[in-house]
Coordinates of C-alpha atoms in Angstrom, one line a residue:
X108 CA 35.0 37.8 2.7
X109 CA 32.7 38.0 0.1
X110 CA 33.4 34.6 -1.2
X111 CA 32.8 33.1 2.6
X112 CA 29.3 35.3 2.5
X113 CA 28.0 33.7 -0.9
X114 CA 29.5 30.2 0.1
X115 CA 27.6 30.1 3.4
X116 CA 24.1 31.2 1.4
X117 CA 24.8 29.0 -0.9
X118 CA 25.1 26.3 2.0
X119 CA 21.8 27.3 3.8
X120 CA 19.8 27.1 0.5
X121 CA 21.4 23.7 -0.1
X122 CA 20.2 22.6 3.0
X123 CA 17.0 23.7 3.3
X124 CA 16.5 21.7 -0.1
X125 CA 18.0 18.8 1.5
X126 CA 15.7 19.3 4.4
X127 CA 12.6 20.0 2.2
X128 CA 13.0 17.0 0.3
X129 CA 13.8 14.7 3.4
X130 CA 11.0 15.8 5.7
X131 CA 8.6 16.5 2.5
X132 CA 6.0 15.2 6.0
X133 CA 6.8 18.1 7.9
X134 CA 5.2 20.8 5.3
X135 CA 8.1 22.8 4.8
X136 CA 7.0 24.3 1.5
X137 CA 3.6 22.2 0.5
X138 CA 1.6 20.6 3.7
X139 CA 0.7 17.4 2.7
X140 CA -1.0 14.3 3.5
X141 CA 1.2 11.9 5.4
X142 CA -1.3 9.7 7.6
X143 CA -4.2 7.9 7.5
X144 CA -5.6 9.4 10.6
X145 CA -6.5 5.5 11.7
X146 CA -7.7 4.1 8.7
X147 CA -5.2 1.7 8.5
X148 CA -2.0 1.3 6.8
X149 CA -1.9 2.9 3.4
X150 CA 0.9 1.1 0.8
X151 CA 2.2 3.6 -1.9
X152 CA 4.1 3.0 -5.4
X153 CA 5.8 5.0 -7.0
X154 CA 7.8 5.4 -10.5
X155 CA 5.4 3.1 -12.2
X156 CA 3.5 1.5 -14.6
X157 CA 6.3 -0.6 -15.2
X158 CA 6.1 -3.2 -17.8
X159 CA 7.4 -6.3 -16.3
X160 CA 7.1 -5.6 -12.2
X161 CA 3.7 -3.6 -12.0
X162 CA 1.7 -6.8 -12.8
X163 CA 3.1 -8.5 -10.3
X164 CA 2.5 -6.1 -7.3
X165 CA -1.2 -5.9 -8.7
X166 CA -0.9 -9.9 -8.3
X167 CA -0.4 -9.8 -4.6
X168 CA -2.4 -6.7 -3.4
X169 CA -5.4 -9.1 -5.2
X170 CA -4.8 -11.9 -3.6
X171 CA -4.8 -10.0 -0.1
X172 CA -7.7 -7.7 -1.4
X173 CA -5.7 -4.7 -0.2
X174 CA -5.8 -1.5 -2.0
X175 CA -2.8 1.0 -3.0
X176 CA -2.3 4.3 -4.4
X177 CA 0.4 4.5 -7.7
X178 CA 1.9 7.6 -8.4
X179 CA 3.0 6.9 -12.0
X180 CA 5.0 8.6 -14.0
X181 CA 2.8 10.3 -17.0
X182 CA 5.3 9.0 -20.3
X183 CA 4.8 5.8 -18.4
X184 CA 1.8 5.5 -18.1
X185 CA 1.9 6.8 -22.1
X186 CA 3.5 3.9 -22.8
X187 CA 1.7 1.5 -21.4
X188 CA -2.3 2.3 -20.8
X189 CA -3.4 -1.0 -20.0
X190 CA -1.6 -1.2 -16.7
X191 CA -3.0 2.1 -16.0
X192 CA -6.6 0.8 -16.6
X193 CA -6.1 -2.4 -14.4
X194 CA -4.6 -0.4 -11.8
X195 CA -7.7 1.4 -11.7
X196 CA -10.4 -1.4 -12.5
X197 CA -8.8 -3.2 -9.5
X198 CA -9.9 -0.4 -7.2
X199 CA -6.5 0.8 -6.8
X200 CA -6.3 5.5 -6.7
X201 CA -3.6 6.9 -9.0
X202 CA -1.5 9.4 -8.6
X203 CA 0.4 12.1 -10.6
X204 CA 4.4 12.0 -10.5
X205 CA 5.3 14.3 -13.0
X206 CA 5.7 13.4 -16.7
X207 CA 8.9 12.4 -17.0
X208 CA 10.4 12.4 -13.6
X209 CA 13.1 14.3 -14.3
X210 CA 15.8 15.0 -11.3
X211 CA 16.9 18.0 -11.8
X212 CA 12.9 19.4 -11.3
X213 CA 13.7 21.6 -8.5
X214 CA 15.5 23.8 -10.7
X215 CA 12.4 24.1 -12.9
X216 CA 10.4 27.9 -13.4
X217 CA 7.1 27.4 -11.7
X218 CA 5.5 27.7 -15.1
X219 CA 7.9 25.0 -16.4
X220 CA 6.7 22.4 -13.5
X221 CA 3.5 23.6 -14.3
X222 CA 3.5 22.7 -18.0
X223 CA 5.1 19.2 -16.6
X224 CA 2.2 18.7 -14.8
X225 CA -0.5 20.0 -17.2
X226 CA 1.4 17.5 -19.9
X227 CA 0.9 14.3 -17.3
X228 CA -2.5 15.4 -16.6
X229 CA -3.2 15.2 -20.2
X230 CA -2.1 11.5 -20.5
X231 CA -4.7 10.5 -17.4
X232 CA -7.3 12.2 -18.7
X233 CA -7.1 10.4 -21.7
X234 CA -7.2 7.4 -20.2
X235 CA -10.3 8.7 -18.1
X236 CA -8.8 8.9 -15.0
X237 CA -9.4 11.2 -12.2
X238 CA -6.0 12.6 -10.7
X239 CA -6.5 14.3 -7.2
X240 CA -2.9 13.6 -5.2
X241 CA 0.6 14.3 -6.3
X242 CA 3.6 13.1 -5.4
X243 CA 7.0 15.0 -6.3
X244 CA 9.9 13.3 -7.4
X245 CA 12.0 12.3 -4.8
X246 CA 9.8 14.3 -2.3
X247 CA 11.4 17.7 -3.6
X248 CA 9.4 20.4 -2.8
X249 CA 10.3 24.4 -3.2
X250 CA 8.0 27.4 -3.9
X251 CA 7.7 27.3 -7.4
X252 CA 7.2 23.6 -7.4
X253 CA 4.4 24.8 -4.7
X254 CA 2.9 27.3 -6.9
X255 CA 2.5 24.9 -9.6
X256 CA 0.7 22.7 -7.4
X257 CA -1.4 25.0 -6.4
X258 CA -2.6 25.7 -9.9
X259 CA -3.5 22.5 -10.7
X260 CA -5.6 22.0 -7.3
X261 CA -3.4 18.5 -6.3
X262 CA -2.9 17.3 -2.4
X263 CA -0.3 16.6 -1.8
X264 CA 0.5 13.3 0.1
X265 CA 4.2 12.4 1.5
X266 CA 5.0 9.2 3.0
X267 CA 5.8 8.3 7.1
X268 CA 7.7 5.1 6.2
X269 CA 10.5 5.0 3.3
X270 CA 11.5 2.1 2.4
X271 CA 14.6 3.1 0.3
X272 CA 14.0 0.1 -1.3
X273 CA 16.0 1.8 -4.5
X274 CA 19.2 0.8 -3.0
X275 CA 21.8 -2.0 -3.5
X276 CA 20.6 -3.7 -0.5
X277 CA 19.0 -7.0 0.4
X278 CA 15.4 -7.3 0.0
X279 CA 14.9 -8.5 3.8
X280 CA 16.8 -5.0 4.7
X281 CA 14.2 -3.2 3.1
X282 CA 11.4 -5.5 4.4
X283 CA 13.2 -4.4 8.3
X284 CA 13.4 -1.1 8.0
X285 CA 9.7 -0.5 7.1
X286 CA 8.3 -3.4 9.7
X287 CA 10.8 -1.3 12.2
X288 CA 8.8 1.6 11.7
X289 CA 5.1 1.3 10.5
X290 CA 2.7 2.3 12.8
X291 CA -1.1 1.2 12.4
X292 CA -2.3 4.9 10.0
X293 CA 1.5 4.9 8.2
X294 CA 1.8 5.7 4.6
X295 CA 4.4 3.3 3.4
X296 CA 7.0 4.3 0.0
X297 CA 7.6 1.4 -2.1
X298 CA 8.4 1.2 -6.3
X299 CA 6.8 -0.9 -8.7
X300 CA 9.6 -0.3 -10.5
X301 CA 11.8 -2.6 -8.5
X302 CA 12.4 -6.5 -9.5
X303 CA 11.5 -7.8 -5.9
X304 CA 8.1 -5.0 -5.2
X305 CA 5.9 -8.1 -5.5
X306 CA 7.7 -9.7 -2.5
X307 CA 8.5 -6.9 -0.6
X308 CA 4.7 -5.8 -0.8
X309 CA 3.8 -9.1 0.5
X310 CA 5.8 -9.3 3.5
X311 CA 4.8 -6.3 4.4
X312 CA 1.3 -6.9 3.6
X313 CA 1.5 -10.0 6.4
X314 CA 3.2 -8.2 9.0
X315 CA 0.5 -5.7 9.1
X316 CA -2.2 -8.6 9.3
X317 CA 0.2 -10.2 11.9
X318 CA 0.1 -7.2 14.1
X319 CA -4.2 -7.0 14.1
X320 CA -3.9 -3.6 11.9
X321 CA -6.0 -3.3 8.7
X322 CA -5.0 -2.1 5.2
X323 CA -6.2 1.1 4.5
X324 CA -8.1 1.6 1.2
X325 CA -7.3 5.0 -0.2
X326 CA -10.8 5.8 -1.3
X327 CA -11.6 5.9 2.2
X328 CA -9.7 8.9 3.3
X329 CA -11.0 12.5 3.5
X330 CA -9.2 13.9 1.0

């Protein structure tokens, strides 16, 4: 009986993860930003700088003059501080995404996430930039990830398209499933870590100008 008892908690905890981390848009723990309120569509990267792929997407989002937040990952961005600075010489907002990205985050103390953060922060700051949002990895949120957070004064800002573009599948699937469900103020998910970003980006990128909608630029939005 007792066994049943701890297996079922055990179940609801486990799911209310899973939920959290699903429906990160539907504040379950953190509230956060997941629309433009009609400034336009807002395209997102995460998981970045990356080496060989980031260029590229900063290629395309020039030659459409469309704007994008990157929620890089701080030893990335160590690693390579001259993407970071074109990212943000091109106009483009960075985000933080935790220093090292690691998956098993939402077991973390609040004051380990904390020092996670504070270590990423570091990194920006060095390279002079300004972080306001946060992203978590793989949109898991729980209280102590909240409380840490809270403590370094970050929004918070989810997505309302994912483009699950992460999986073994074709790159037109991806570019379906978010075309299938934009609307004109969605915040789109995408990875400049990915081989085909550059293209998927682009596709996107002319569907929305297809459809009459406009791209938002992040530096628009109330934040």
């Amino acid at each position: 009986m007792i066994i049943a008892i701890v297996a079922i908690l055990l179940f609801i905890v486990l799911a209310r993860e899973v939920y959290a981390a699903t429906h990160i848009q539907a504040g379950f723990y953190i509230k956060p930003i997941c629309t433009t309120d009609g400034h336009g569509v807002l395209l997102t990267f995460d998981d970045g700088p990356n080496v060989k792929n980031t260029p590229k997407v900063l290629e395309v989002l020039r030659r459409y003059n469309a704007k994008a937040v990157f929620f890089c990952i701080g030893g990335e961005a160590e690693k390579y501080p001259d993407i970071v600075k074109q990212i943000i010489s091109e106009g483009h907002m960075i985000g933080q995404h935790t220093y090292c990205h690691n998956p098993f985050h939402s077991f973390f103390s609040s004051s380990r996430y904390l020092s996670e953060l504070q270590q990423a922060h570091g990194v920006f700051a060095r390279l002079g930039v300004d972080i306001k949002l946060f992203r978590p990895p793989l949109g898991i949120t729980n209280v102590m990830i909240k409380r840490a957070v809270e403590q370094m004064g970050y929004l918070t800002m989810a997505w309302s398209v994912r483009s699950f573009d992460t999986r073994s599948e074709s790159r037109a699937k991806v570019i379906s499933r978010v075309v299938d469900k934009m609307q004109s103020d969605s915040i789109i998910l995408l990875h400049d870590r990915m081989d085909d970003a550059d293209i998927v980006a682009e596709e996107i990128i002319k569907e929305i100008t297809n459809r009459g909608w406009t791209l938002c630029n992040p530096h628009n939005i109330n934040l």
